[in-house]
Structures are given as structure tokens and as C-alpha cells.
CSV table of C-alpha atoms and ligand atoms in Angstrom, one decimal:
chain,number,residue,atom,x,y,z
A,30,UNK,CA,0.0,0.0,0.0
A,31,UNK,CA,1.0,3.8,-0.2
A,32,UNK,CA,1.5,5.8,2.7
A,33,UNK,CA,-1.2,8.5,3.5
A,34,UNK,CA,0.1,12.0,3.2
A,35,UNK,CA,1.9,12.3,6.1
A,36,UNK,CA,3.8,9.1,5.0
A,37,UNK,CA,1.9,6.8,7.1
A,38,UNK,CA,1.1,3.1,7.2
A,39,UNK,CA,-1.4,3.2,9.4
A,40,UNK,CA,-0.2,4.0,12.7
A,41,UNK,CA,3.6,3.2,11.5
A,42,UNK,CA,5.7,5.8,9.6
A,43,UNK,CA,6.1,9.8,9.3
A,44,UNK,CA,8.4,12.0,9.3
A,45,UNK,CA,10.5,12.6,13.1
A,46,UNK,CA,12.8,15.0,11.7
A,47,UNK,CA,14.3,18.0,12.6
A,48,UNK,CA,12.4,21.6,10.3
A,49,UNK,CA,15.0,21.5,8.3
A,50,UNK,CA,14.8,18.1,6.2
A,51,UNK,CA,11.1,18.7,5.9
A,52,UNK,CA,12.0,20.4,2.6
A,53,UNK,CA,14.7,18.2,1.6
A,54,UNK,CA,12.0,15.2,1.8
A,55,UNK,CA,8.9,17.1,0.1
A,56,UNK,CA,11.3,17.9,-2.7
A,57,UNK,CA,12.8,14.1,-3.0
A,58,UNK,CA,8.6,13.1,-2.6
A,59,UNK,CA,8.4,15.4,-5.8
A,60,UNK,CA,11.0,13.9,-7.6
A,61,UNK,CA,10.4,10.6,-7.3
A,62,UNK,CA,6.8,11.0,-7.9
A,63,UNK,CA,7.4,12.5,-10.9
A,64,UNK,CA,10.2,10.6,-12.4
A,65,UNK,CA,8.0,7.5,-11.9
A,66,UNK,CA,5.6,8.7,-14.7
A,67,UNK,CA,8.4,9.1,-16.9
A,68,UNK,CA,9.4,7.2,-20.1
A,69,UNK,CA,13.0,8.7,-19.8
A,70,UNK,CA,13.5,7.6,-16.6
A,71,UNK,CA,11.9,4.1,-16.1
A,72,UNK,CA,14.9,3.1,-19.5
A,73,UNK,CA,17.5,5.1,-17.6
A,74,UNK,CA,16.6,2.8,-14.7
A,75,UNK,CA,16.1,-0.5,-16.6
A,76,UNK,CA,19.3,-0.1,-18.7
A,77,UNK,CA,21.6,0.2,-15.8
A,78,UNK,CA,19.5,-2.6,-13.5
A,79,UNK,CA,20.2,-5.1,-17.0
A,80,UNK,CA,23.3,-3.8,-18.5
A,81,UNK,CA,25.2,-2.5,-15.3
A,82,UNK,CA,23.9,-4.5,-12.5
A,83,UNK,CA,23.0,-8.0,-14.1
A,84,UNK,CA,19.2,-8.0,-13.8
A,85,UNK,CA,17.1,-10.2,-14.5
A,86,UNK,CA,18.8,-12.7,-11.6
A,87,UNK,CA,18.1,-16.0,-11.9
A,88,UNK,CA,15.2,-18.1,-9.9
A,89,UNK,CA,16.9,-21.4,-9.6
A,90,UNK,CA,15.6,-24.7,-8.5
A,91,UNK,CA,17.4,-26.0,-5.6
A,92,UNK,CA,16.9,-29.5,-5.7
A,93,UNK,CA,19.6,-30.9,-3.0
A,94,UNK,CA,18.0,-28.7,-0.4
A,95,UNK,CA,14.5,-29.7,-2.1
A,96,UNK,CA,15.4,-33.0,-1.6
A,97,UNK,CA,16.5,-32.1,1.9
A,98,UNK,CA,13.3,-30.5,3.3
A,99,UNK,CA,10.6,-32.5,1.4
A,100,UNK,CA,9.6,-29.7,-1.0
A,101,UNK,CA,10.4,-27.8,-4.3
A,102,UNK,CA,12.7,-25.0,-3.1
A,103,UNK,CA,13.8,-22.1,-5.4
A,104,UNK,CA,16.1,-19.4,-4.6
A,105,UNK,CA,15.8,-15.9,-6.2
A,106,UNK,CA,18.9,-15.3,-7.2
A,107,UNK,CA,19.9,-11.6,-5.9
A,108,UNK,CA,23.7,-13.1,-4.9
A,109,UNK,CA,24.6,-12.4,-8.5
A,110,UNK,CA,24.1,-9.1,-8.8
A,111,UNK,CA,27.1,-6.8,-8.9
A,112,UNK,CA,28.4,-6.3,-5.8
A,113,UNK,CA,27.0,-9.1,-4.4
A,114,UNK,CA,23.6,-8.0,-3.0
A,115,UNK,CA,20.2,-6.7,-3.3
A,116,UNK,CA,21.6,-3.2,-2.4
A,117,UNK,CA,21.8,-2.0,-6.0
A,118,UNK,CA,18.8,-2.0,-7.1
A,119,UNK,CA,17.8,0.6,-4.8
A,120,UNK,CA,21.7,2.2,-5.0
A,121,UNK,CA,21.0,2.8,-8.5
A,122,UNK,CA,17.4,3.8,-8.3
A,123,UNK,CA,18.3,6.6,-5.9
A,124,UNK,CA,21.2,7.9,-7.4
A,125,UNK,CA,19.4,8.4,-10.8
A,126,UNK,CA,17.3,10.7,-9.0
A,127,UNK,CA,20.2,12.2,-7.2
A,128,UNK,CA,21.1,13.9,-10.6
A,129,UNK,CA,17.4,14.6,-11.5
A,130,UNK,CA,17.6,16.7,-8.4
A,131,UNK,CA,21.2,18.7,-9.7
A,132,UNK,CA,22.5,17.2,-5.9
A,133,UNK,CA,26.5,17.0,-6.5
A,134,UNK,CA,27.1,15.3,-3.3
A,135,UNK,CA,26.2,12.0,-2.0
A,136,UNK,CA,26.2,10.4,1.9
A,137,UNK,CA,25.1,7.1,3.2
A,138,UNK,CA,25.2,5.3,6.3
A,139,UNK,CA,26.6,1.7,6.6
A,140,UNK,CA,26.6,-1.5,8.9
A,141,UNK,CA,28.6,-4.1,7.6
A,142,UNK,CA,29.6,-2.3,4.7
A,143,UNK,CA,27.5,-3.5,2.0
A,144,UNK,CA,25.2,-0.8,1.7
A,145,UNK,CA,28.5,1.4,1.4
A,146,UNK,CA,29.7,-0.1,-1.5
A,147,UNK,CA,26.7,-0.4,-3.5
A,148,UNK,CA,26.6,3.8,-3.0
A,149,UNK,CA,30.1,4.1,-3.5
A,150,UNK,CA,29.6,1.6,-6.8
A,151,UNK,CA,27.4,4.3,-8.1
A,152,UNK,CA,28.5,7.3,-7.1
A,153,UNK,CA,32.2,6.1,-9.3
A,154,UNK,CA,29.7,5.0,-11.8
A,155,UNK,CA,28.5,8.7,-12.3
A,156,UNK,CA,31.6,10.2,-11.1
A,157,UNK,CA,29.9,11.7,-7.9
A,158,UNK,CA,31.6,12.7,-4.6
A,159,UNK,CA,30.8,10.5,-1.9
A,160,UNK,CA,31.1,10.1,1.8
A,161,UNK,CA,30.0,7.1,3.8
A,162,UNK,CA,29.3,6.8,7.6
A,163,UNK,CA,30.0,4.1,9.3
A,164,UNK,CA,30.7,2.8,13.2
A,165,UNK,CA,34.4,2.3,14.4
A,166,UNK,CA,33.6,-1.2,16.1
A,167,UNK,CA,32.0,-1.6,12.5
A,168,UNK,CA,35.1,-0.1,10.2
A,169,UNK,CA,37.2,-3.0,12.4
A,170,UNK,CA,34.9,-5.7,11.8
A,171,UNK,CA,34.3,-4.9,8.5
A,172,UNK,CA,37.9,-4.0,7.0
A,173,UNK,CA,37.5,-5.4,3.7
A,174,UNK,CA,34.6,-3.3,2.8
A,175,UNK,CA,35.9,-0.7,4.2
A,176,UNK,CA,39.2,-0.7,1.6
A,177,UNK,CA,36.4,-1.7,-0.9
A,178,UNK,CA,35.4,2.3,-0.6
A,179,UNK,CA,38.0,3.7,-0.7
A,180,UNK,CA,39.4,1.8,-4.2
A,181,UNK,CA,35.9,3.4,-5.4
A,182,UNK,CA,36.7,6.7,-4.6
A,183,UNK,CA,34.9,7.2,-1.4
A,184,UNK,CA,35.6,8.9,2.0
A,185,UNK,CA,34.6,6.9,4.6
A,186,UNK,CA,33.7,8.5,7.9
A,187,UNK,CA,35.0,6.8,11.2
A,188,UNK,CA,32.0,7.7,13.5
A,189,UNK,CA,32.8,7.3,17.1
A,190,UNK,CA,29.8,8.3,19.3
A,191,UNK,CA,27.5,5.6,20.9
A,192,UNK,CA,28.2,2.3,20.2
A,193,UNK,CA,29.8,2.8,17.5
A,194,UNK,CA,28.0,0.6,14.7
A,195,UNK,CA,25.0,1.6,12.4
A,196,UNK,CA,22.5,3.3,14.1
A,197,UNK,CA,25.2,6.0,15.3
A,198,UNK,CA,26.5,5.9,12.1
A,199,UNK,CA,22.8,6.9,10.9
A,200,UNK,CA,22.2,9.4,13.7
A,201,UNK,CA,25.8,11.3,11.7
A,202,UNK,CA,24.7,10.5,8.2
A,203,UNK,CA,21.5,12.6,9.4
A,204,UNK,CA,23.4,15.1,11.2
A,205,UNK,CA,25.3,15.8,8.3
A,206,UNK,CA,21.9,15.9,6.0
A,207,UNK,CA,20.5,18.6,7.9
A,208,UNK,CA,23.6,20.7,7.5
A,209,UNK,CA,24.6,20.0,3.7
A,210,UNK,CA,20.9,19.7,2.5
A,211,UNK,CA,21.1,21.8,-0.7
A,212,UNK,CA,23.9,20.0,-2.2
A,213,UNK,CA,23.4,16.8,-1.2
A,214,UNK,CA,21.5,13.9,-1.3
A,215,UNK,CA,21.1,11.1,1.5
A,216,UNK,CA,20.5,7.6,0.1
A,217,UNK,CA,19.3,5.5,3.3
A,218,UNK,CA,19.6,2.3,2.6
A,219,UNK,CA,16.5,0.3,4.0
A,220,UNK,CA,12.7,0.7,3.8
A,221,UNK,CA,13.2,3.0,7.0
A,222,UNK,CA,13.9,6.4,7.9
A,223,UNK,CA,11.4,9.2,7.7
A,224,UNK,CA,8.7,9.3,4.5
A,225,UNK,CA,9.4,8.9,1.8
A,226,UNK,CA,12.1,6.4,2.0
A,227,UNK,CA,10.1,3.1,3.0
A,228,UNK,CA,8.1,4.0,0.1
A,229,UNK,CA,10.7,5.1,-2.5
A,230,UNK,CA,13.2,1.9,-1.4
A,231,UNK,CA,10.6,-0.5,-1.2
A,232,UNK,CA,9.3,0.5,-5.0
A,233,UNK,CA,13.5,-0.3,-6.4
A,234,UNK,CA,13.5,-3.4,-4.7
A,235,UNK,CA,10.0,-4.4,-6.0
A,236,UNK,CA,11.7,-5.8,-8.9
A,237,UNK,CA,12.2,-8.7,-6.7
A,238,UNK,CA,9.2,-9.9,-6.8
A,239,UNK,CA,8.0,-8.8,-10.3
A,240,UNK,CA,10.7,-11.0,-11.7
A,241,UNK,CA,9.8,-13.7,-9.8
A,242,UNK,CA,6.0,-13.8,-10.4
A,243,UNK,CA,6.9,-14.1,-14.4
A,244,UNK,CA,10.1,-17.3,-13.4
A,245,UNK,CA,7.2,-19.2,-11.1
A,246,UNK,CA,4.7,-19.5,-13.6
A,247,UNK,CA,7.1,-20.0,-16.0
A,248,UNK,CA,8.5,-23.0,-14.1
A,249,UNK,CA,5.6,-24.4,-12.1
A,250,UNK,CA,2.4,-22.8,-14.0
A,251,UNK,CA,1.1,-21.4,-10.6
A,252,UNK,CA,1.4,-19.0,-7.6
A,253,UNK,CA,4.4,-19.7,-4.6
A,254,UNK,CA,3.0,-21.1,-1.4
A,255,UNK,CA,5.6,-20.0,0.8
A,256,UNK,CA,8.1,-16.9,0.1
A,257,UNK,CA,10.7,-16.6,2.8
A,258,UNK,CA,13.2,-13.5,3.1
A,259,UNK,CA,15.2,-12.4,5.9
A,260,UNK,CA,14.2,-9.5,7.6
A,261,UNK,CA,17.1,-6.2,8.7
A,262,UNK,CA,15.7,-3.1,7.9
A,263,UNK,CA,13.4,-5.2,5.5
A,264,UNK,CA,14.1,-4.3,2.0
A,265,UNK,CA,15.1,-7.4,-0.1
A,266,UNK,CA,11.7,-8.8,1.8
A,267,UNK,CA,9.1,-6.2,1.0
A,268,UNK,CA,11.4,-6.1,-2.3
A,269,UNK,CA,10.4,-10.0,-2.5
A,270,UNK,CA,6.5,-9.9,-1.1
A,271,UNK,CA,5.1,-7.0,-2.6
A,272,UNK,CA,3.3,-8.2,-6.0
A,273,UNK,CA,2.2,-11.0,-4.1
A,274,UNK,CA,0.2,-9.2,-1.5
A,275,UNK,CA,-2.7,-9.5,-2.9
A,276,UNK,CA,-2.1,-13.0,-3.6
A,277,UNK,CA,-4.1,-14.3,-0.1
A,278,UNK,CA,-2.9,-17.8,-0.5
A,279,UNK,CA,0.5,-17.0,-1.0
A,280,UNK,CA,2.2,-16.9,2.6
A,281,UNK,CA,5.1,-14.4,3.2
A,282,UNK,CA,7.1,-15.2,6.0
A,283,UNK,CA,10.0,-12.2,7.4
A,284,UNK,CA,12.9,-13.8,9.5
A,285,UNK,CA,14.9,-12.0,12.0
A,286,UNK,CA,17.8,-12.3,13.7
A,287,UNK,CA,17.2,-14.7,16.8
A,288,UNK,CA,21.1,-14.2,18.0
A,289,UNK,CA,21.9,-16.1,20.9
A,290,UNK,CA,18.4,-16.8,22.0
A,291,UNK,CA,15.5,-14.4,22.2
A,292,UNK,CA,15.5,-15.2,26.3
A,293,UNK,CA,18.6,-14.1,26.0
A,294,UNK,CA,18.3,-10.9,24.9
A,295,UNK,CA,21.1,-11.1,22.6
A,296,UNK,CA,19.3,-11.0,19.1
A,297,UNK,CA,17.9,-8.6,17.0
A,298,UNK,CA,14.2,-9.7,16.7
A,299,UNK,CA,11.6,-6.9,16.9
A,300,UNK,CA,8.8,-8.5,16.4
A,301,UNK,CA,9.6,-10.8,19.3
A,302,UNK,CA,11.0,-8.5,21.9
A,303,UNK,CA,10.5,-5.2,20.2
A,304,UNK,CA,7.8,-2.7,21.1
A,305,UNK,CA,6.4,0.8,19.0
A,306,UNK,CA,8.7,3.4,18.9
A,307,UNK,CA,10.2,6.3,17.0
A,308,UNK,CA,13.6,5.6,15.5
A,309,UNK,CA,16.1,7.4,12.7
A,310,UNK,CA,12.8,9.6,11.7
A,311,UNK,CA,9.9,7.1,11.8
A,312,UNK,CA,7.6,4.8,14.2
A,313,UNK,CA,7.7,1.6,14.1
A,314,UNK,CA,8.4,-1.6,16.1
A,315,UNK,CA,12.0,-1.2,17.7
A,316,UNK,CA,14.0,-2.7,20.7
A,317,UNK,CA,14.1,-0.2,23.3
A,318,UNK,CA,14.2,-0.3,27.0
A,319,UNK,CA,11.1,1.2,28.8
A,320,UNK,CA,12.9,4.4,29.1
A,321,UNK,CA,13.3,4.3,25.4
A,322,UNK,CA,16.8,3.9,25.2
A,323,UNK,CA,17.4,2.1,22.1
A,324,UNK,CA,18.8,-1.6,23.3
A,325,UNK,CA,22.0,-3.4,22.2
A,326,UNK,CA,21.6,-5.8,19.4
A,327,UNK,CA,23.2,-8.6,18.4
A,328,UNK,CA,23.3,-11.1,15.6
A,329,UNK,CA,26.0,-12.9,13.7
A,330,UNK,CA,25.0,-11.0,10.3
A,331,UNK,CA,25.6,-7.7,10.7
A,332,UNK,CA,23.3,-6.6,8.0
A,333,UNK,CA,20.4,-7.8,10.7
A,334,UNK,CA,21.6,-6.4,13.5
A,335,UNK,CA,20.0,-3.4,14.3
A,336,UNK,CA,17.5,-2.2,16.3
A,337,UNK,CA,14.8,-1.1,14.3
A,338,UNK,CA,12.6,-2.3,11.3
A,339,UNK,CA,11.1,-0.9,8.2
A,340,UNK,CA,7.3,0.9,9.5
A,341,UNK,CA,5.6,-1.0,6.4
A,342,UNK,CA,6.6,-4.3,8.0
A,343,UNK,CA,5.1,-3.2,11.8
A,344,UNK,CA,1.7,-2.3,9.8
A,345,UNK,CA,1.6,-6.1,7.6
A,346,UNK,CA,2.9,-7.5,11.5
A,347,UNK,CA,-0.2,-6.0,13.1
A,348,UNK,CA,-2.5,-6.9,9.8
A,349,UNK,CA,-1.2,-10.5,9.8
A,350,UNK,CA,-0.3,-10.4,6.1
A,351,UNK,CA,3.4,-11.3,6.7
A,352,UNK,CA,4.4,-13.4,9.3
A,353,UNK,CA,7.3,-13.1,11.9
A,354,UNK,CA,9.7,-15.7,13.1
A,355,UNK,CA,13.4,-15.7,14.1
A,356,UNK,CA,16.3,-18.3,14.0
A,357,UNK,CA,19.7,-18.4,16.0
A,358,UNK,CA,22.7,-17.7,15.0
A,359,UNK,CA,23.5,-21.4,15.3
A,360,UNK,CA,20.6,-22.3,13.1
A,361,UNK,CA,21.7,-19.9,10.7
A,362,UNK,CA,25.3,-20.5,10.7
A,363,UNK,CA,24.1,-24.1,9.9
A,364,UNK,CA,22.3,-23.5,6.9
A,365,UNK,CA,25.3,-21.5,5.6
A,366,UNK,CA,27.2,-24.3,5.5
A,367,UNK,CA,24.3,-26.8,4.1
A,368,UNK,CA,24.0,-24.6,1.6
A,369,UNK,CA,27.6,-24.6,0.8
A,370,UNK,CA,28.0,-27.9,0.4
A,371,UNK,CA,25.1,-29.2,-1.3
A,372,UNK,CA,24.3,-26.3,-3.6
A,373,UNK,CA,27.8,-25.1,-4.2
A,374,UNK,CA,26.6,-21.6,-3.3
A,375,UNK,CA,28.4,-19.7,-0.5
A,376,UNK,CA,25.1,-17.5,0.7
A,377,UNK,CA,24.8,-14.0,2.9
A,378,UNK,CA,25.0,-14.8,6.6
A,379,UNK,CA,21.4,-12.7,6.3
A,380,UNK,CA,20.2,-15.0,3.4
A,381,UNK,CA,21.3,-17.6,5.5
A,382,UNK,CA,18.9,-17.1,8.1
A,383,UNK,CA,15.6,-17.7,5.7
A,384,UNK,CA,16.9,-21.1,4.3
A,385,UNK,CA,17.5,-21.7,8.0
A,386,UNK,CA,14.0,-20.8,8.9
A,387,UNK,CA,13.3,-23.3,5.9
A,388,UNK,CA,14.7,-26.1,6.8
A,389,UNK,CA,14.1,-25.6,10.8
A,390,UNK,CA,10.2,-25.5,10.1
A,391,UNK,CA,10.2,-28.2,7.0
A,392,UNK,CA,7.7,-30.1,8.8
A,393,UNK,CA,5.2,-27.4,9.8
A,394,UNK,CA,5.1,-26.0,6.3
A,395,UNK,CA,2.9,-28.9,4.9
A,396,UNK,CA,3.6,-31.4,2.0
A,397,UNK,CA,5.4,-30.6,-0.9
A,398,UNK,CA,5.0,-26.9,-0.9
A,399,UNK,CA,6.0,-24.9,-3.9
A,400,UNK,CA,8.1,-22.2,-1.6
A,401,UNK,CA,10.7,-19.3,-3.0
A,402,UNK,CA,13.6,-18.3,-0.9
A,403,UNK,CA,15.4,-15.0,-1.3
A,404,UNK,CA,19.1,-15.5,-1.4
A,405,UNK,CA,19.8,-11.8,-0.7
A,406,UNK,CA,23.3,-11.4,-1.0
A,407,UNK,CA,26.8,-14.1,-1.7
A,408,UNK,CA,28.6,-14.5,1.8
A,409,UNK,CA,32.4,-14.0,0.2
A,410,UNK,CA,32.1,-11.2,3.1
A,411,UNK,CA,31.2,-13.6,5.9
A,412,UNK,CA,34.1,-16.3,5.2
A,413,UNK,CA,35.9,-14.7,8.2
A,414,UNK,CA,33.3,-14.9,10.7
A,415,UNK,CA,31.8,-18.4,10.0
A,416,UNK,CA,35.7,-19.8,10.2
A,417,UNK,CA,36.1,-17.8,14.1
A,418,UNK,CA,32.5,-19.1,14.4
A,419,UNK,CA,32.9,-22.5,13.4
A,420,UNK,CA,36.3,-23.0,15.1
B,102,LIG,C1,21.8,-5.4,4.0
B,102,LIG,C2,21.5,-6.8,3.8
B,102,LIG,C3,20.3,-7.4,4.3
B,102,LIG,C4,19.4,-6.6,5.2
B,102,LIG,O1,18.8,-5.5,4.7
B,102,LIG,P1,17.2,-5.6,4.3
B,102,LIG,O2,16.9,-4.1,4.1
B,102,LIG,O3,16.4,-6.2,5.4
B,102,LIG,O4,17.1,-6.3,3.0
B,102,LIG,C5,20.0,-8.7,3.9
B,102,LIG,N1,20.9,-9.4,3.1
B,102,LIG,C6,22.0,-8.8,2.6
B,102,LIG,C7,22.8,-9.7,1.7
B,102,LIG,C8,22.3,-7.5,2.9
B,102,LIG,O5,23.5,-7.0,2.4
């Protein structure tokens, strides 16, 4: 659904910003509004999602895991896009409109780096300046991307305050937003932050799911009964569910990070510990304590480990339209490695956590369902952590 006009979903959404991005966002609401309606701009897109990117990705039968779980698994295939993710679609969907907008200057916040070098990707692509901000406890973790970056011409801003990983690194990125507005433009990375970005992300990554509606009937003549996609901020899964909404039958099921153990309060699984709150510019489910401090998180992916979630996904949470579950780190770490050595695919530690939810719940799912998983992202990134973890 769209937003109402104060960038609603129902009770989840708006705009918590400070006066002086309300104009920055009514003028990227114009823009993309109006470039949607254009010819010019829908080829501009499509060329560089096809010749640049490597769209369409493939929906490929899985039949080892099939064979596995009892049931005809297929995995959208967003691993092979360049740079190894999802990210891009949105990456280049927003910096198209960075240049409809004359903005010479582009920011970004970053967890575990992925997000940074889809930006940074495009912003060499287009020769634009850009700066990324990202957590110092994240720019050690995440060295590699970090040097990925800078090779594409980017400054990346060690960001010290807090705890030092993604959400301070958002709280700067914003910072810096308010201050640079007229010559710059913020591309937020999830289907969060304040209106319009759930809405303007969400529509780049629909392409998920439009693709796949056209491979499944291909393939199998008929509608999914399961999609599965991990849940961070929520992108490649609303990216993944949307056309299929109004498909009743067709169950959509978000995973979150479970960590060590929801009881333990060591994961990063809003919809199980989480409760409504306003964070990075919107409302939506979040783990605080009752103070509203914003908790800790903690998952072995970092692209799921944050605090907050995408306000579209509280409002199909509350409707019952997608479903919520988490697995562990364990469980996830698991699946990594099945996956690795019986599809010869090395997935995302985030992908990793919806075949995990997969194979955990093969038995509640029914009999020989047709189900689609998103493989979000390759894990060449996460090589590192599953060898300490594994060890
Ligand atoms: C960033 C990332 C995610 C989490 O982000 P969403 O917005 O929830 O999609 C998931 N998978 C991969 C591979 C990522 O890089």
C-alpha cells in the first residue's frame, strides 16, 4: 500500500525529523513521484539494473535442499548481482534521481559495509563525490569493505559516538543531511527512515518480486505457497512480497535475527522483543528499553543487526499479512554451510537465516509446498566470521 500524506502506514511511519529536512523530503517526494511517470526515466533505470547490474537474476531450482526438506525450493537469485547484493537496485534507483535533483554530493550510512559499496559503486559509476558513515567497532569488523570504498573513490567517515556501529553511524549521516541539505543527497539504505524512504526503497526493490512472479509461472504454472526472506531493515523482503500481497494464498514469511536466543536478549528480533517506537525519523516496532533507550543488538549477520525495522513491516505485522519468526545464530550458521555444500553456493549470513528458517520448520510447512527463498546477497564477506565461528 502507499503511505497517506503524512507518510503513514497506518499508525507506522512519518516524518520525526528535525524543520530543516522537511524540505529536503517534500522535494525528494516530488521527484520521485514525478520521475516514476516518466518514459526517460523508467529506461534510464532498466538499462543500468540489466546492462550495469545483471538483472534479471536467476530463480533457480534448488533441488539438493529440495530433496533435503521435502519440498520444491527455489532461490531468487539476488547473490549475483554486482556487488553481491540486493543493495543495488535501490543504489542505483536513488542515485538516478540524485542527478534529476542537480544534488552534487552523496552520503550514506553503513553497517557491515555492504550498503556502502553499493553507493560508493554508483556514485564512481556517475563520477559523484561520496562520503560514507560508518561505526568504528564496524570499520574494524568490517575492514575489507571498508578498503572496498576507498578503491571506489569514497571517504569513509569513522564515526565514534554511541556504540559505535549503524545506528550512530545513521544518527551522523542525518546530522550531516540537515547541514549540507542543498547540495546533497542522503541515500538511506532500507525501507526505513522518515517518509518517503520506505516507500521510495521498497518501490526499487520491488523488482524482486515482479521477476519472480513471471520465473514461477514459468517454471511451475502457478502461484508460490511459501516466500521466505530475511528481515534487517526489511528491503530485499518487501522487495520480495510486494506483487504477491494480494495473492491471499501466498504466505510471506520475514525472519529475523534470533542471535543467541531471544531469552537471552542477545538477538535482533523486533517483532519478538520489540515494542512501537520512533527511530532514525519514523515509528515503528523497535528494541528499546522502557525508558526508550534504544537496546543493544546482536546477531552474527551484521546486516540484521539493528535495532529497528522498516514501518511498512510493523503495519503487515499487526494486519497479519506477513508473518514473523526468528532463528539463532546457530541455526543460521548451519544453513550457511548446508547450503555450501550441497548447492555449491556460498550465501549471505542474512540469506542464510531464511533457508535456515526453511529447513528448521520443514515439517510445519505442509507437503510438498512450492516455496521461493530469497538468497539476498553471496557470503564472500562472511568467510571470516563463519571460520572464528565455526572454530
Ligand atoms: C543489508 C543486507 C540485508 C538486510 O537488509 P534488508 O533491508 O532487510 O534487506 C540482507 N541481506 C543482505 C545480503 C544484505 O546485504
Amino acid at each position: 500500500m502507499n503511505p497517506d500524506k503524512k507518510g503513514m502506514f497506518g499508525k507506522f511511519g512519518g516524518k520525526f525529523v528535525p524543520e530543516t529536512l522537511m524540505n529536503a523530503l517534500s522535494e525528494l517526494e516530488k521527484c520521485y513521484k514525478k520521475c516514476v511517470k516518466e518514459k526517460s526515466f523508467k529506461n534510464e533505470l532498466t538499462y543500468y539494473l540489466s546492462e550495469y547490474a545483471g538483472r534479471p537474476t536467476p530463480l533457480y531450482y534448488a533441488k539438493r535442499l529440495s530433496e533435503k526438506i521435502n519440498h520444491r525450493v527455489y532461490l531468487k537469485r539476488e547473490d549475483l548481482l554486482h556487488t553481491g547484493a540486493h543493495k543495488i537496485n535501490n543504489t542505483i534507483g536513488q542515485i538516478l534521481l540524485a542527478r534529476r535533483m542537480g544534488k552534487r554530493r552523496i552520503i550514506a550510512e553503513t553497517g557491515a559495509g555492504q550498503h556502502g559499496v553499493a553507493t560508493a559503486t554508483v556514485c564512481a559509476m556517475f563520477g559523484i563525490k561520496c562520503e560514507i558513515y560508518m561505526g568504528e567497532e564496524d570499520i574494524r569488523r568490517q575492514n575489507l569493505n571498508v578498503f572496498r570504498m576507498k578503491l571506489l573513490g569514497a571517504n569513509v567517515i569513522n564515526v565514534t559516538s554511541g556504540s559505535r556501529t549503524l545506528k550512530d553511524a545513521m544518527n551522523e549521516a542525518i546530522r550531516d543531511w540537515v547541514t549540507n541539505v542543498r547540495s546533497t543527497h542522503y541515500i538511506l539504505g532500507s525501507v526505513g527512515g522518515p517518509h518517503p524512504y520506505p516507500m521510495i526503497v521498497r518501490d526499487f526493490q520491488k523488482i524482486i518480486g515482479l521477476e519472480t512472479r513471471r520465473q514461477i509461472f514459468k517454471k511451475e504454472g502457478r502461484l508460490p505457497d511459501y516466500l521466505i526472506a530475511c528481515v534487517g531493515g526489511g528491503s530485499n523482503a518487501l522487495g520480495l512480497f510486494y506483487d504477491f500481497l494480494r495473492d491471499k494464498k501466498v504466505k510471506l514469511i520475514g525472519v529475523e535475527a534470533g542471535g543467541l536466543g531471544i531469552e537471552t536478549g542477545k538477538h535482533a528480533a523486533r517483532f519478538k522483543g520489540g515494542t512501537v517506537g520512533v527511530l532514525h525519523g519514523s515509528k515503528s516496532y523497535v528494541l528499546q528499553d522502557k525508558d526508550g533507550q534504544i537496546s543493544a543488538t546482536h546477531s552474527v549477520s551484521a546486516g540484521l543487526d539493528y535495532a529497528g525495522v522498516g514501518p511498512e513491516h510493523s503495519y503487515f505485522f499487526e494486519k497479519g499479512r506477513i508473518r514473523y519468526d526468528a532463528v539463532s545464530d546457530d541455526e543460521a550458521v548451519s544453513a550457511f554451510t548446508f547450503l555450501c555444500e550441497n548447492e555449491g553456493i556460498i550465501p549471505a549470513l542474512e540469506s542464510a537465516h531464511a533457508v535456515a528458517y526453511a529447513i528448521k520448520n520443514r515439517r510445519k510447512l505442509g507437503r510438498n509446498r512450492l516455496i521461493v527463498i530469497n538468497l539476498s546477497g553471496r557470503g564472500d564477506k562472511d568467510v571470516q566470521v563463519v571460520s572464528d565461528y565455526i572454530s
